Coordinates of C-alpha atoms and ligand atoms in Angstrom, one line a residue:
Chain A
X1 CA 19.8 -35.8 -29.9
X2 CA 16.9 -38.3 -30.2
X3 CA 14.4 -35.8 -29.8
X4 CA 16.1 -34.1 -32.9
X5 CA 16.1 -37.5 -34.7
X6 CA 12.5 -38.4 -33.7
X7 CA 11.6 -35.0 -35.6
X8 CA 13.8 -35.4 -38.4
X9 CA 12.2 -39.1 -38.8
X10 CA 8.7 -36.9 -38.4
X11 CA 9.3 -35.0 -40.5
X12 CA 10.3 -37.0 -43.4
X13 CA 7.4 -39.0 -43.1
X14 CA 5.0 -36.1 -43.0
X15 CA 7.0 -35.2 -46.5
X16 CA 6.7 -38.6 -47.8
X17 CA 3.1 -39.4 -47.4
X18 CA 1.8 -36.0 -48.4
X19 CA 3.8 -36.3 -51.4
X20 CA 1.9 -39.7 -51.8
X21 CA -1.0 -37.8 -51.1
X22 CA -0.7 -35.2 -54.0
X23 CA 0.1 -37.8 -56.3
X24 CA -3.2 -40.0 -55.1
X25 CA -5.2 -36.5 -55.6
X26 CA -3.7 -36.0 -59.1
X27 CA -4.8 -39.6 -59.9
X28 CA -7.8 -39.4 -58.9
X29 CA -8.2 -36.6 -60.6
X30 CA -7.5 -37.7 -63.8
X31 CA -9.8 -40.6 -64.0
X32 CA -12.0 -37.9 -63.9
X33 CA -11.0 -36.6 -67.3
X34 CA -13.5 -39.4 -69.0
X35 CA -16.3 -36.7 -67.5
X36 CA -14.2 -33.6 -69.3
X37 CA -17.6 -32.9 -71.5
X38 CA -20.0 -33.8 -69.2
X39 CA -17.9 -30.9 -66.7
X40 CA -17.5 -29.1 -69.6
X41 CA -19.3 -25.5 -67.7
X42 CA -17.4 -26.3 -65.0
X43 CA -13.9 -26.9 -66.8
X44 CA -14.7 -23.6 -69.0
X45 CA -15.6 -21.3 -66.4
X46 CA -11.7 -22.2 -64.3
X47 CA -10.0 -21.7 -67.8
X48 CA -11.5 -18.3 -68.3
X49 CA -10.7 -17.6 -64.0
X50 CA -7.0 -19.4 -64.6
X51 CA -6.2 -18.5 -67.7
X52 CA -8.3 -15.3 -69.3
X53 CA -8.3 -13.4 -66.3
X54 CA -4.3 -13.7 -66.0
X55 CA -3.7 -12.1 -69.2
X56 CA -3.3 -8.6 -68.0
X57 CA -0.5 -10.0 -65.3
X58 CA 1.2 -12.1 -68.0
X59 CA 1.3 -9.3 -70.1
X60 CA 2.5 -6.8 -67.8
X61 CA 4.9 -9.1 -66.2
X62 CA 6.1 -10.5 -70.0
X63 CA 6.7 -7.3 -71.3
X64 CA 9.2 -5.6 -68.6
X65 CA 10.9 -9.3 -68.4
X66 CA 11.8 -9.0 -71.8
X67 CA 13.3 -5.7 -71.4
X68 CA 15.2 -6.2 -68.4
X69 CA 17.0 -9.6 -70.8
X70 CA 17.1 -6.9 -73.3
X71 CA 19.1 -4.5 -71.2
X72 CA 21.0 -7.1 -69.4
X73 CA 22.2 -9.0 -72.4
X74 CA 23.2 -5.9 -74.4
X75 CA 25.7 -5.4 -71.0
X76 CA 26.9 -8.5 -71.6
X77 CA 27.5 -8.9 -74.8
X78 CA 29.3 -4.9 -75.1
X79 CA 32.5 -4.6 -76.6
X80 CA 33.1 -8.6 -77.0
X81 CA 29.8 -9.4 -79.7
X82 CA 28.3 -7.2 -82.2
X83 CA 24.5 -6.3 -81.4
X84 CA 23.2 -8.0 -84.4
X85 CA 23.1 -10.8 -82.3
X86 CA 20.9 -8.8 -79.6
X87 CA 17.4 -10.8 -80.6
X88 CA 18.9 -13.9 -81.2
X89 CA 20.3 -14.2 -77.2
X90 CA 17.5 -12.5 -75.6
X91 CA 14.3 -14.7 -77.5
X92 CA 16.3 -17.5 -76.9
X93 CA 16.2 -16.9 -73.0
X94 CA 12.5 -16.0 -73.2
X95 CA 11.5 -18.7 -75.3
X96 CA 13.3 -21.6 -73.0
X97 CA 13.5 -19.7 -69.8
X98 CA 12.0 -16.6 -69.1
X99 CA 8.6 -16.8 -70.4
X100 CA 7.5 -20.3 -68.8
X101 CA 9.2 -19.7 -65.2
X102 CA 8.0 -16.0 -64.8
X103 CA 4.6 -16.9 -66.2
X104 CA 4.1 -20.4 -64.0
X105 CA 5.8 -17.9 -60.8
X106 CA 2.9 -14.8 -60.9
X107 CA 0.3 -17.4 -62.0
X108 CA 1.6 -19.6 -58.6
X109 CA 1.0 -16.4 -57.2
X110 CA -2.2 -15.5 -58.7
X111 CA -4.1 -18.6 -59.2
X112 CA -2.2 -21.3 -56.8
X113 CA -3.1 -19.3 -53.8
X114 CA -6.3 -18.6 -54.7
X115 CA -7.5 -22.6 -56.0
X116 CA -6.0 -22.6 -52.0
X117 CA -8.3 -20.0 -50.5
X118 CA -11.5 -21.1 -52.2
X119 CA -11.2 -24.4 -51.8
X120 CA -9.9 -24.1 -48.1
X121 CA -12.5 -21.4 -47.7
X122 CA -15.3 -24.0 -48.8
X123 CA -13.1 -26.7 -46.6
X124 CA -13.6 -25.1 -43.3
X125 CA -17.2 -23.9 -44.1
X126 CA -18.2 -27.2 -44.5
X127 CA -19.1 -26.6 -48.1
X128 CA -16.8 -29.3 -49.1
X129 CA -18.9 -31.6 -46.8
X130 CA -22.0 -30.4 -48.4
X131 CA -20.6 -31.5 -51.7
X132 CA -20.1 -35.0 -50.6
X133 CA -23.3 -35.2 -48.7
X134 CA -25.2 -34.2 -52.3
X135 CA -23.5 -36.9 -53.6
X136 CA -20.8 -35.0 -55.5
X137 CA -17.7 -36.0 -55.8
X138 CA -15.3 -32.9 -54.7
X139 CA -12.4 -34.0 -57.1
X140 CA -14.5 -33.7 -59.9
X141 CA -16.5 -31.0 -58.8
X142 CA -13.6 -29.1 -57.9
X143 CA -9.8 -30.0 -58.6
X144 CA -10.5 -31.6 -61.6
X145 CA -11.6 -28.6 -63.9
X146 CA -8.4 -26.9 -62.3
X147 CA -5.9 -29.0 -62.5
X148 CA -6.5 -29.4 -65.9
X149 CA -7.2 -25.7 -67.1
X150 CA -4.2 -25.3 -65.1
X151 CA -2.3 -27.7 -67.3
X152 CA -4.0 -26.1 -70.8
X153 CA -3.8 -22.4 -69.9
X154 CA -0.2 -22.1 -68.4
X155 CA 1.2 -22.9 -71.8
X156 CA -0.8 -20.7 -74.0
X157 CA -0.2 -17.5 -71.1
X158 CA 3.2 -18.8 -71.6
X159 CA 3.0 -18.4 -75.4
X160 CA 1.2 -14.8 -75.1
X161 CA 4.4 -13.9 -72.8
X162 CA 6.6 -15.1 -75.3
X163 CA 5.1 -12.6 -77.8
X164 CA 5.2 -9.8 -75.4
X165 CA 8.8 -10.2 -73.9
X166 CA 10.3 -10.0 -77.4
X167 CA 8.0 -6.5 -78.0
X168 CA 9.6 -5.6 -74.5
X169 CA 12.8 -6.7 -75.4
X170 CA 12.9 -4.7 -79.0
X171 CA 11.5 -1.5 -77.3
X172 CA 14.5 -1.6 -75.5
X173 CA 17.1 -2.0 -77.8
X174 CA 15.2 0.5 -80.1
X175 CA 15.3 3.1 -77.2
X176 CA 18.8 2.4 -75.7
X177 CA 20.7 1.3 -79.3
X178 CA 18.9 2.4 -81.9
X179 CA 18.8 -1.0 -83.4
X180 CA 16.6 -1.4 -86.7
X181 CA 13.9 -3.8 -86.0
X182 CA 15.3 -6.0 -89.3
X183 CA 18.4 -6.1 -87.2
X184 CA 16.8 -7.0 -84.1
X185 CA 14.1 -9.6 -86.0
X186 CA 16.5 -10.7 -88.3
X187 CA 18.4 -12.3 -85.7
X188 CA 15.2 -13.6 -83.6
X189 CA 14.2 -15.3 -87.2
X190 CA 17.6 -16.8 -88.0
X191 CA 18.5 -18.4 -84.6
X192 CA 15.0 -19.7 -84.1
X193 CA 14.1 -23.0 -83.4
X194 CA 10.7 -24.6 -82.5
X195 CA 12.5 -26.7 -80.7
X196 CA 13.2 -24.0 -78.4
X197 CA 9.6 -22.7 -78.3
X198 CA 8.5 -26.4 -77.6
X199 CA 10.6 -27.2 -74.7
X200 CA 9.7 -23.9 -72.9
X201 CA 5.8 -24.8 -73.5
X202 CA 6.3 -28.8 -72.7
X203 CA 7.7 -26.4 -69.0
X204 CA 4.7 -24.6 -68.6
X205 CA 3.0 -27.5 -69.2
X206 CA 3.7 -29.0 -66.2
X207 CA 4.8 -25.8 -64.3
X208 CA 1.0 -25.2 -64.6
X209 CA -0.2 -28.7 -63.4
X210 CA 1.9 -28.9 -60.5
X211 CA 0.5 -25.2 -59.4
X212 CA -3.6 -26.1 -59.8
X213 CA -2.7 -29.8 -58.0
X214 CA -0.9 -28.0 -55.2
X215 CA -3.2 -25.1 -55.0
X216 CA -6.2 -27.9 -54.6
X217 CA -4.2 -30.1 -52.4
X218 CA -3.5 -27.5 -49.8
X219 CA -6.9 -26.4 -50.3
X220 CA -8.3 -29.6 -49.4
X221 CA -5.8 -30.1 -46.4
X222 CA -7.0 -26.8 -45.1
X223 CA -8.3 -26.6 -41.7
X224 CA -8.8 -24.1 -38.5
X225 CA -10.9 -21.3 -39.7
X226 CA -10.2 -18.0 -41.1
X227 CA -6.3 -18.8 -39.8
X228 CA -6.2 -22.0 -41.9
X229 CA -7.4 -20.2 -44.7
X230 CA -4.8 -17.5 -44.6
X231 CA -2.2 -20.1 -43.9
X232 CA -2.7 -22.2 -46.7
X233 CA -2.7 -19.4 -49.1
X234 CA 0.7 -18.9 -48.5
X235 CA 1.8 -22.3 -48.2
X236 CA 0.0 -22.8 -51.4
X237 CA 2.6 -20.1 -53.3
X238 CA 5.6 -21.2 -51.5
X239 CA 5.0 -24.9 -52.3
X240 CA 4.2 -24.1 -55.9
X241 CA 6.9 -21.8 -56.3
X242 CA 9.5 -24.1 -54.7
X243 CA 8.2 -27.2 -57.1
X244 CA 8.4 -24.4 -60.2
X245 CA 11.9 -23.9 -59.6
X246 CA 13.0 -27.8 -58.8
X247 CA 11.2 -28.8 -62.1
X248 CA 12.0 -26.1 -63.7
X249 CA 16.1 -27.4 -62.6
X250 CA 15.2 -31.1 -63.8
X251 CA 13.0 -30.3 -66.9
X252 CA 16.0 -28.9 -68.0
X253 CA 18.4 -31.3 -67.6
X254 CA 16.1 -33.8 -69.5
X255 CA 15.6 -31.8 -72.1
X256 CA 18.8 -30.6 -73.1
Chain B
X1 CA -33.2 -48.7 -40.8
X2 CA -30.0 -47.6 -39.9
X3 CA -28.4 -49.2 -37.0
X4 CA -25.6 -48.0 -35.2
X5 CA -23.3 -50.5 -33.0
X6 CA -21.0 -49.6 -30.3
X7 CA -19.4 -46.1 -32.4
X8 CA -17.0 -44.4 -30.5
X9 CA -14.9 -41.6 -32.4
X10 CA -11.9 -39.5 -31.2
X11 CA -10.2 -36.2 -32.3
X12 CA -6.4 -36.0 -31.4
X13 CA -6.6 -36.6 -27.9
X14 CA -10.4 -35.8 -27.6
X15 CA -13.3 -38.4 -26.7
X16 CA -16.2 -37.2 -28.4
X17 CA -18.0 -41.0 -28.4
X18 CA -17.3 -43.7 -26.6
X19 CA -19.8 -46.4 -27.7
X20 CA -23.3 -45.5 -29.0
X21 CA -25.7 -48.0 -29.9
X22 CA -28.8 -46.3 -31.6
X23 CA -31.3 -48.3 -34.6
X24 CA -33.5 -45.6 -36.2
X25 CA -36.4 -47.3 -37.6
X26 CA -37.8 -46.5 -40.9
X27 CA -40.4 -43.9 -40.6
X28 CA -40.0 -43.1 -37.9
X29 CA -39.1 -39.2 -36.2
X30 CA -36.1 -40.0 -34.0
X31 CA -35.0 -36.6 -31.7
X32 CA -31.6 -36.4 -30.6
X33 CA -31.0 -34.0 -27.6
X34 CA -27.6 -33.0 -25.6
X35 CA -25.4 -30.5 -24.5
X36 CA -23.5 -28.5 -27.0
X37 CA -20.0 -30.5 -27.8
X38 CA -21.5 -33.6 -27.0
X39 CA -21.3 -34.8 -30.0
X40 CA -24.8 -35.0 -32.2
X41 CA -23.4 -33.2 -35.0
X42 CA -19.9 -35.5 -35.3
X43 CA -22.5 -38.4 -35.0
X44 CA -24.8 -37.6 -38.3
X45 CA -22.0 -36.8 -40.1
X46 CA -21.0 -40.5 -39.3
X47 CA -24.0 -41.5 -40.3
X48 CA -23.6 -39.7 -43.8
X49 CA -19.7 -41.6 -43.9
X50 CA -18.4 -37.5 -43.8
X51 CA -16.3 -38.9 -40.9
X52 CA -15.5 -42.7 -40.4
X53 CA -15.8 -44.0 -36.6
X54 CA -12.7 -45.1 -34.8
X55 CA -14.2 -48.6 -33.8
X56 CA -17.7 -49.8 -34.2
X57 CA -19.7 -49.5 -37.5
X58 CA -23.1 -48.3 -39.3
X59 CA -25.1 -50.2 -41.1
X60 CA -28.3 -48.6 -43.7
X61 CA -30.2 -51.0 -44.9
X62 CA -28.2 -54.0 -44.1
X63 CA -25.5 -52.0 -45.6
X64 CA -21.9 -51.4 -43.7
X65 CA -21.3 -47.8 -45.0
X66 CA -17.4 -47.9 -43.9
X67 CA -16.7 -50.6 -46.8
X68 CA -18.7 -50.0 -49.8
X69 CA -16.9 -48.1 -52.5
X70 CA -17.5 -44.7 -54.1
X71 CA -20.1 -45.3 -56.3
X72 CA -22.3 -47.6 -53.6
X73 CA -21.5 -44.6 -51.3
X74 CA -23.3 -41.9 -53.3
X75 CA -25.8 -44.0 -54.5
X76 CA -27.1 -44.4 -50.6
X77 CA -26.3 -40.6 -49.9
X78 CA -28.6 -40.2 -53.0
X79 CA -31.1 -41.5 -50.4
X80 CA -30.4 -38.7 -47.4
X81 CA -30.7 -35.6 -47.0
X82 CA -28.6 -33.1 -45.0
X83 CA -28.8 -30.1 -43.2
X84 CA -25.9 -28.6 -41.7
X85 CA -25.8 -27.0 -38.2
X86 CA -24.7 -23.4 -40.2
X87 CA -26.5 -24.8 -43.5
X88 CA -23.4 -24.8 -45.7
X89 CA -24.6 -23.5 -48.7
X90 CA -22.2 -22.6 -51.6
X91 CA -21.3 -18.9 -51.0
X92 CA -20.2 -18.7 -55.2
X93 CA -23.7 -19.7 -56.1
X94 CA -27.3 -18.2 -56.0
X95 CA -30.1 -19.9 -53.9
X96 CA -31.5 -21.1 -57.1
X97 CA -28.2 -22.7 -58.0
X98 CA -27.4 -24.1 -54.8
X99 CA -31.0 -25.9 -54.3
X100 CA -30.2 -27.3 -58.4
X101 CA -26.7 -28.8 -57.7
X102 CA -27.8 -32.0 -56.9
X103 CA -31.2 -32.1 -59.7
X104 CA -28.2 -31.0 -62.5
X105 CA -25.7 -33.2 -61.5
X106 CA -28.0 -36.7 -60.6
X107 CA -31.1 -36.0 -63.0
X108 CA -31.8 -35.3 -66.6
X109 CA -34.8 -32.5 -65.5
X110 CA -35.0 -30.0 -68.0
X111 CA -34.3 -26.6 -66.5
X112 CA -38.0 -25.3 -66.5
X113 CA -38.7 -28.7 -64.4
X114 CA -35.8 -27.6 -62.4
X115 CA -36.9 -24.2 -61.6
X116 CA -40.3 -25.4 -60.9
X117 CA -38.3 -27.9 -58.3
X118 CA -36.6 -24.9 -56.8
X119 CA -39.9 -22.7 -56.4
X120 CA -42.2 -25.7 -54.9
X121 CA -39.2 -26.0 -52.3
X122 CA -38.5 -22.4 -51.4
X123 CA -42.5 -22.5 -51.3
X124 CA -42.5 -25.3 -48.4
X125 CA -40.0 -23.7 -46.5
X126 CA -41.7 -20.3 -46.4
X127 CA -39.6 -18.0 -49.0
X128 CA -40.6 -18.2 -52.2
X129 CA -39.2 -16.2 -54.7
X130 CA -35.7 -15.7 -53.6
X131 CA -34.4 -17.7 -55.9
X132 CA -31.8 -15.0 -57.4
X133 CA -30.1 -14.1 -53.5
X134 CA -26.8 -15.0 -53.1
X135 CA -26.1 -16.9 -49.5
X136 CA -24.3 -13.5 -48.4
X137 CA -27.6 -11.7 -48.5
X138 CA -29.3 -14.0 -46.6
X139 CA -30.0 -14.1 -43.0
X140 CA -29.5 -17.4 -40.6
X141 CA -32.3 -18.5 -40.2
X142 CA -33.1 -17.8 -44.0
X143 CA -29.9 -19.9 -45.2
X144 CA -30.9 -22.3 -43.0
X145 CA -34.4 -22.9 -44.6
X146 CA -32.4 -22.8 -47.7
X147 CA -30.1 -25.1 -46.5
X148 CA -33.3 -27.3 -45.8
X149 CA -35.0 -26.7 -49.2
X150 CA -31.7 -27.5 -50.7
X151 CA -31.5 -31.3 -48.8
X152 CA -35.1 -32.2 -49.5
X153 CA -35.1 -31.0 -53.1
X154 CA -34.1 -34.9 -54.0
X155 CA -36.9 -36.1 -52.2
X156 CA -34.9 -38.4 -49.5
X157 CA -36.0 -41.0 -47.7
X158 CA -34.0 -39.9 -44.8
X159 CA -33.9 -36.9 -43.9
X160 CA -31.0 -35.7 -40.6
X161 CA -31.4 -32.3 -39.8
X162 CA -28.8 -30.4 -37.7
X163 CA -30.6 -27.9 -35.4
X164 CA -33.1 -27.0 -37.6
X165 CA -34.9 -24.5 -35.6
X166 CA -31.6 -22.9 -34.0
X167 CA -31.9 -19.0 -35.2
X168 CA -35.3 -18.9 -36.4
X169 CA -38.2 -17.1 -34.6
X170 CA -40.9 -19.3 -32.8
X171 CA -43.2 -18.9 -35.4
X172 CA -40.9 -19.9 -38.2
X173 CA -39.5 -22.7 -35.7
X174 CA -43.1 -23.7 -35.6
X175 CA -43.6 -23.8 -39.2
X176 CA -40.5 -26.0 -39.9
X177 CA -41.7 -28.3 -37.2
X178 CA -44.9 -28.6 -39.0
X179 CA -42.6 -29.1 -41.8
X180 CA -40.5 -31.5 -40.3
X181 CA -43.8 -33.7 -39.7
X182 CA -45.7 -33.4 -42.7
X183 CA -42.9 -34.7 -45.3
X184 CA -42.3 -37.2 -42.1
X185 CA -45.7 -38.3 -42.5
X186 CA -47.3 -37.9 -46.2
X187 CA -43.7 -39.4 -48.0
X188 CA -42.9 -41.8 -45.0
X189 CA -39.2 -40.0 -44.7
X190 CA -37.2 -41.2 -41.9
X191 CA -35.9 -38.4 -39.5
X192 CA -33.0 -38.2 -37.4
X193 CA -33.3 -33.7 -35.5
X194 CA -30.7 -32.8 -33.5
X195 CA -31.9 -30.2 -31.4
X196 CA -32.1 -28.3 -28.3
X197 CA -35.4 -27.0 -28.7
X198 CA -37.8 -28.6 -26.1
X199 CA -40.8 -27.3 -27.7
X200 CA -39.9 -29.3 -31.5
X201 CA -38.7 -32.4 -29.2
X202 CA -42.6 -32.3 -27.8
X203 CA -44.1 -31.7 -31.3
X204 CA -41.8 -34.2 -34.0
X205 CA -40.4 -36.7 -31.4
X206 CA -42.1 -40.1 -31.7
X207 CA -38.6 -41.2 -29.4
X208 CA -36.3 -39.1 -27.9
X209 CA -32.7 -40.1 -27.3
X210 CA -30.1 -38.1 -25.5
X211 CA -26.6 -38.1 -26.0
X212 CA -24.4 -37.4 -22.8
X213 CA -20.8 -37.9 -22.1
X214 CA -20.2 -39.7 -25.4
X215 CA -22.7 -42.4 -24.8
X216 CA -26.7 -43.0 -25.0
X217 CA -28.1 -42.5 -21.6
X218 CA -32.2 -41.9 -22.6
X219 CA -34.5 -43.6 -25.2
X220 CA -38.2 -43.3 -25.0
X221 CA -41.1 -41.4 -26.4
X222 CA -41.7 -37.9 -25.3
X223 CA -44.1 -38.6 -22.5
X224 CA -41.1 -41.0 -21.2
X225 CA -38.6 -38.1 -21.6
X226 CA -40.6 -35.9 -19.2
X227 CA -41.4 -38.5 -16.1
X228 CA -38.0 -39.9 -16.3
X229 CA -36.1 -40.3 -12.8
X230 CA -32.7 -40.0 -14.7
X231 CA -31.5 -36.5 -12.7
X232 CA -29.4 -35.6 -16.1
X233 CA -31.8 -35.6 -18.2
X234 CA -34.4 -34.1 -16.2
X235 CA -31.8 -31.3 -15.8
X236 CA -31.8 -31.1 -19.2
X237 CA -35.5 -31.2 -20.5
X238 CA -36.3 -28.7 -17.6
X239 CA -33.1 -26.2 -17.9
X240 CA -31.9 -26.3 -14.7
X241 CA -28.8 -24.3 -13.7
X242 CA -28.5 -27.2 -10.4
X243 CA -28.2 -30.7 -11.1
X244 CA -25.7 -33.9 -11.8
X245 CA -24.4 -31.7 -14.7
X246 CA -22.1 -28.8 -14.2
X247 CA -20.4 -26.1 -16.7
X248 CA -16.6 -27.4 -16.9
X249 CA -14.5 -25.1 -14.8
X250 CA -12.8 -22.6 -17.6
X251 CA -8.9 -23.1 -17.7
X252 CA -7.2 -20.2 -17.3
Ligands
ADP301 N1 -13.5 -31.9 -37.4 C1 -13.3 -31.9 -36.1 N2 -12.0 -31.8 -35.6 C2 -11.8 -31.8 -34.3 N3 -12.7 -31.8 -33.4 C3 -14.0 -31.8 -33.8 C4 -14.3 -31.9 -35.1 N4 -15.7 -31.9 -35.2 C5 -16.1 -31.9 -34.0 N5 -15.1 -31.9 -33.1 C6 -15.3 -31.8 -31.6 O1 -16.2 -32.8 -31.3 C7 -17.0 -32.4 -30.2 C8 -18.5 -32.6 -30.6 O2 -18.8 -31.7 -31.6 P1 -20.3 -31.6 -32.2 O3 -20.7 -32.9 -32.7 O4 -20.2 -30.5 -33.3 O5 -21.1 -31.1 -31.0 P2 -22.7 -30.8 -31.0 O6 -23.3 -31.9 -30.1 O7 -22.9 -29.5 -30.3 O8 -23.2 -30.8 -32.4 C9 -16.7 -30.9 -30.0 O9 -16.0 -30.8 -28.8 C10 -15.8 -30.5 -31.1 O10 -14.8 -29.7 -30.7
MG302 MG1 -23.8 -29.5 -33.6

């Protein structure tokens, strides 16, 4: 019994001051944004790794979500709604749901894990110690150029997934229904509402933060060789993944 | 001058030092010899503030390195050079690159000047023209030149290298002894090798200290090193399977 309290206690301390910890490396990190031109190489080569190179995974991943709302909403909505409304339920789920969480969840996969196993990689090769030695300051060198092409580039993937899921999501009810794309667009155009588009971007906003600061984080905390590496890669997804969905749950709330 | 009071540092449950006094004088070419594990490396990187002692503190130039802030801190590293034990270089980047990092990041060279930098160093360390490998293609003893190359390129006034002979050839370890002494010598740079080379400690050392169950049990000059009645580090200098020090029994 004590011995499961002692951990319990253990653990929740662990869980408070790494939390603490994150938040200290996102601070610090952001002082660092006064040097945003003077890093500007730095901060353009990690939005063209984050966010360029993910376009082909957004895309592909964008365009079969919107189909499968596409399909599943058309279920749904058989024999109780007319199909008119097809565009006008399935954009709204993309624009405010489906683009920014399945976006920010293959780009935790993609790019959180491997912010993780570079960073961890340079961690246990003493690279990171070279930086320090040389005077450099790893934050800047490092997380700072990532967190904050995470933060930029999430939301404009987000955007290009947007675009794509609806394409996915008309191909479908073109094949399946035979809807007329003024049917189908009509109803995208009359229920839209920036507002909508907005509140899934202000999502990936900071669905794309929290993934860069907890891909550098574990990165950083990374140690024990090759193991360690392999290790925090994972724990790098699951962590990011898990804080998607939480936010995901209380961004939400707040916003509607 | 960098003066080291009664450091002892710990990992988990593991002594590594248990209170080493050590001044390094400016100028001067200070060896540091002991068995592997004992603890040379853990002890420049507390000199560089990459780890921070358990008790005891470090002072360079009158200077406690444990409490100055960030900025102070970099400014004094600006003065040291480092070369790591497996040279750490920055696998993403070419030599050229690497040896740069710190002249783009603390200078305002242009980058001919730069390039110029990179060659005269890669000259000194006996590979010129390599500038476009990448750290993959390289073999040890070649990163570890560039590692060296890459920690003098700021021209330092101290200079702590980590085994800088380990995996080079005897001719090659005689060059970057020769090395070792001449930027010693012409630039006044203060030294701090780690090493287990017996043949460098006889050609840098102008004192030898060695390092032995987390505490300073020899200082003198080389002469010193080799007459001393101390039976553990006679073991030592001479390589002597018998003696006061024994291999640790494995654990199986
Ligand atoms: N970052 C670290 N974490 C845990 N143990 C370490 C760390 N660095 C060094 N050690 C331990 O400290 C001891 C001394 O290491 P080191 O200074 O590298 O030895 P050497 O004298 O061969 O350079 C070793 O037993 C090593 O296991
Ligand atoms: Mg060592």
């Amino acid at each position: 019994m004590t011995s499961f309290v002692s951990a319990l206690g253990r653990r929740t301390i662990n869980f408070v001051s790494e939390t603490g910890s994150v938040f200290i490396l996102f601070y610090k990190s952001i002082r660092y944004l006064k040097q945003l031109w003077a890093s500007r190489s730095l901060v353009f080569s990690q939005m063209l790794e984050i966010g360029v190179n993910s376009i082909p995974l957004v895309l592909f991943v964008g365009v079969f979500a919107g189909a499968v709302a596409s399909v599943q909403t058309a279920y749904q909505l058989k024999g109780y709604i007319s199909y008119n409304y097809l565009g006008a339920a399935t954009s709204v789920a993309i624009f405010i749901e489906l683009g920014p969480v399945l976006t920010a969840l293959v780009i935790a996969g993609r790019v959180g894990a491997s912010i993780a196993a570079e960073i961890g990689t340079m961690k246990v090769t003493e690279q990171i110690d070279a930086l320090e030695s040389l005077a450099i300051d790893p934050i800047r060198y490092l997380a700072m150029p990532r967190i904050f092409s995470g933060f930029i580039m999430i939301p404009l993937l987000t955007v290009f997934a947007d675009f794509i899921g609806i394409m996915g999501a008309y191909a479908v009810a073109w094949i399946n229904l035979d809807l007329p794309p003024e049917t189908f667009f009509g109803s995208v155009k009359e229920f839209f509402s920036i507002l909508n588009v907005m509140s899934g971007l202000i999502k990936a906003f900071f669905f794309g933060g929290v993934t860069a600061i907890i891909g550098c984080y574990v990165g950083f905390a990374t140690d024990g060789g090759a193991e360690g590496v392999g290790k925090s890669t994972i724990r790098a997804f699951v962590l990011s993944s898990a804080m998607i969905l939480l936010n995901d749950y209380i961004l939400s709330v707040l916003l509607f | 001058m960098i003066e080291i009071r009664d450091v002892e540092k710990s990992f988990e449950n593991k002594v590594v030092l248990r209170g080493v006094d050590l001044d390094v004088y400016d100028g001067e070419k200070l060896v540091i010899i002991g068995r592997s594990g004992c603890g040379k490396s853990v002890l420049l990187k507390l000199i560089m503030n990459l780890l921070h002692p358990d008790k005891g503190y470090i002072l360079v130039n009158d200077i406690a390195i444990k409490k100055v802030g960030q900025v102070d801190l970099f400014n004094l590293r600006k003065q040291f050079g480092f070369l790591f034990q497996n040279a750490a270089l920055f696998d993403s980047m070419t030599v050229a690159e690497n040896i740069c990092l710190p002249l783009v990041e603390h200078t305002k060279l242009s980058k001919s000047q730069m390039m110029d930098k990179v060659a005269e160093k890669l000259e000194l360390v006996g590979l010129p023209g390599i500038e476009n490998l990448k750290p993959a293609e390289l073999s040890g003893g070649m990163r570890k030149r560039v590692g060296l190359a890459r920690a003098i390129v700021m021209d330092p006034n101290y200079i702590l290298y980590d085994e800088p002979t380990t995996g080079l050839d005897p001719i090659m370890a005689a060059n970057i002894d020769k090395l070792i002494i001449e930027l010693s010598d012409k630039l006044n740079i203060t030294s701090i090798v780690v090493t287990h080379d017996m043949q460098s400690v006889s050609k840098v050392a102008d004192r030898v200290v060695m390092l032995h169950n987390g505490r300073m049990i020899f200082s003198g000059n080389v002469s010193e090193l080799k007459s001393t009645d101390n039976e553990v580090v006679r073991q030592f200098v001479n390589g002597e399977a018998e003696g006061p020090i024994q291999p640790k029994p494995h654990k199986y």
